[in-house]
Amino acid sequence: MVLSIGVDIGGTKIAAGVVDEDGRVVAHLLRPTPAGDAERVAETIAEAVGELAEGRVIGAVGLGAAGFVDETRSVVRFAPNLAWREEPLREKVAGLVGLPVVVENDANAMAWGEARFGAGRGETHLVCVTVGTGIGGGIVMGGSLYRGRWGMGAELGHMQVVPEGRLCGCGNLGCWEQYASGKALVVEARQIAEADPGRAGTLLEMAGGAPDRIDGPMVTEAARRKDPAALAAFSAMADWLAQGLDDLVAVLDPGLLVLGGGVSDAADLWIDQVRETFARNMTGRGHRPQADIRLAELGPIAGVVGAADLARAL
Ligand SMILES: [Zn+2]
């Protein structure tokens, strides 16, 4: 059995795991990310790899990095939540661990994990949409990860869906992730509670009467208790999510859309509406096979599994 190591490097934690050819994680560990110090990030990755490699034969290491990764899958050009600027991560980590290393964008790695071993098994054309605080994404076409010309494709969350809309962390206005994410859910719920407190009784009670103290778990809990404002916030998010999925279908014609990320933990509150709105507005509806919508299966470990599998091809 050939083993490889996948490392998922986020803004707050580094997850690493030894993965076998069938996508099974045979050992894993977690470390806090020293986000402000690029040298320490590389060292922490190398220490994690060293620890996991102890007593095992490892073929290669795949790094899923939360940032823009160049077309040679070597350099992280920029990372919004880490100290990486033109960071030669592949070379640095390879030098420290003495194994072949590949770097991939973390959302791409996650999508690849789901495509190979999760909800996307057997499907050659799929888009993975990770709905968390923002929206991440990965595109698999013809059985391969689609990375774009410069490695920067599949930034799905930054499709601009509302002209002059809400300000996004990327600097533009009206990006999809400002309307169809965990953050959007909270913004929507706060706005409704502010404008129409009578509809947000449960929600405001949880937040001590202050709309700006409403957070994501409160919106979920209040929706389960049928708070009208919380339900309206989920409904708005579901419609925006469905619209974006229809746009992706119009461009890419996938057979499957995989939805993951933190917000999918409460999928029972929105998945039916997403499926209905998606089907109702799909371009060419009635004259084309309809892409399936499935929930991701691997959970937070998908990035580790995907990165390890990408490394296996080295
Ligand atoms: Zn944006």
PDB file of N, CA and C and ligand atoms in Angstrom, residues 155 157-160 166-178, ligand 1:
ATOM      1  N   GLU A 155     -12.397  30.534  -8.162  1.00  0.00           N
ATOM      2  CA  GLU A 155     -12.704  31.410  -7.012  1.00  0.00           C
ATOM      3  C   GLU A 155     -14.194  31.749  -7.097  1.00  0.00           C
ATOM      4  N   GLY A 157     -16.635  32.105  -5.055  1.00  0.00           N
ATOM      5  CA  GLY A 157     -17.266  33.044  -4.129  1.00  0.00           C
ATOM      6  C   GLY A 157     -17.201  34.487  -4.602  1.00  0.00           C
ATOM      7  N   HIS A 158     -16.328  34.755  -5.572  1.00  0.00           N
ATOM      8  CA  HIS A 158     -16.138  36.143  -5.997  1.00  0.00           C
ATOM      9  C   HIS A 158     -16.757  36.445  -7.352  1.00  0.00           C
ATOM     10  N   MET A 159     -17.692  35.608  -7.798  1.00  0.00           N
ATOM     11  CA  MET A 159     -18.531  36.012  -8.923  1.00  0.00           C
ATOM     12  C   MET A 159     -19.380  37.168  -8.388  1.00  0.00           C
ATOM     13  N   GLN A 160     -19.458  38.238  -9.169  1.00  0.00           N
ATOM     14  CA  GLN A 160     -20.246  39.385  -8.695  1.00  0.00           C
ATOM     15  C   GLN A 160     -21.693  39.199  -9.117  1.00  0.00           C
ATOM     16  N   ARG A 166     -23.111  44.341  -1.497  1.00  0.00           N
ATOM     17  CA  ARG A 166     -22.341  44.370  -0.249  1.00  0.00           C
ATOM     18  C   ARG A 166     -20.830  44.289  -0.515  1.00  0.00           C
ATOM     19  N   LEU A 167     -20.067  45.019   0.293  1.00  0.00           N
ATOM     20  CA  LEU A 167     -18.605  45.027   0.151  1.00  0.00           C
ATOM     21  C   LEU A 167     -18.031  43.661   0.543  1.00  0.00           C
ATOM     22  N   CYS A 168     -17.155  43.140  -0.311  1.00  0.00           N
ATOM     23  CA  CYS A 168     -16.532  41.838  -0.065  1.00  0.00           C
ATOM     24  C   CYS A 168     -15.098  42.037   0.443  1.00  0.00           C
ATOM     25  N   GLY A 169     -14.576  41.049   1.149  1.00  0.00           N
ATOM     26  CA  GLY A 169     -13.201  41.090   1.636  1.00  0.00           C
ATOM     27  C   GLY A 169     -12.190  41.234   0.514  1.00  0.00           C
ATOM     28  N   CYS A 170     -12.578  40.875  -0.720  1.00  0.00           N
ATOM     29  CA  CYS A 170     -11.655  40.963  -1.860  1.00  0.00           C
ATOM     30  C   CYS A 170     -11.565  42.380  -2.395  1.00  0.00           C
ATOM     31  N   GLY A 171     -12.420  43.270  -1.886  1.00  0.00           N
ATOM     32  CA  GLY A 171     -12.380  44.662  -2.341  1.00  0.00           C
ATOM     33  C   GLY A 171     -13.480  45.013  -3.335  1.00  0.00           C
ATOM     34  N   ASN A 172     -14.128  44.018  -3.920  1.00  0.00           N
ATOM     35  CA  ASN A 172     -15.214  44.291  -4.865  1.00  0.00           C
ATOM     36  C   ASN A 172     -16.560  44.343  -4.143  1.00  0.00           C
ATOM     37  N   LEU A 173     -17.554  44.783  -4.885  1.00  0.00           N
ATOM     38  CA  LEU A 173     -18.912  44.869  -4.322  1.00  0.00           C
ATOM     39  C   LEU A 173     -19.796  43.767  -4.906  1.00  0.00           C
ATOM     40  N   GLY A 174     -20.634  43.173  -4.034  1.00  0.00           N
ATOM     41  CA  GLY A 174     -21.685  42.288  -4.531  1.00  0.00           C
ATOM     42  C   GLY A 174     -21.258  40.868  -4.862  1.00  0.00           C
ATOM     43  N   CYS A 175     -20.136  40.387  -4.292  1.00  0.00           N
ATOM     44  CA  CYS A 175     -19.692  39.012  -4.577  1.00  0.00           C
ATOM     45  C   CYS A 175     -20.690  37.976  -4.023  1.00  0.00           C
ATOM     46  N   TRP A 176     -20.725  36.821  -4.695  1.00  0.00           N
ATOM     47  CA  TRP A 176     -21.667  35.748  -4.341  1.00  0.00           C
ATOM     48  C   TRP A 176     -21.571  35.382  -2.861  1.00  0.00           C
ATOM     49  N   GLU A 177     -20.335  35.336  -2.339  1.00  0.00           N
ATOM     50  CA  GLU A 177     -20.181  34.904  -0.939  1.00  0.00           C
ATOM     51  C   GLU A 177     -20.740  35.904   0.069  1.00  0.00           C
ATOM     52  N   GLN A 178     -21.038  37.120  -0.396  1.00  0.00           N
ATOM     53  CA  GLN A 178     -21.681  38.072   0.512  1.00  0.00           C
ATOM     54  C   GLN A 178     -23.187  37.845   0.610  1.00  0.00           C
TER      55      GLN A 178
HETATM   56 ZN    ZN B   1     -15.222  39.086  -3.402  1.00  0.00          ZN
END
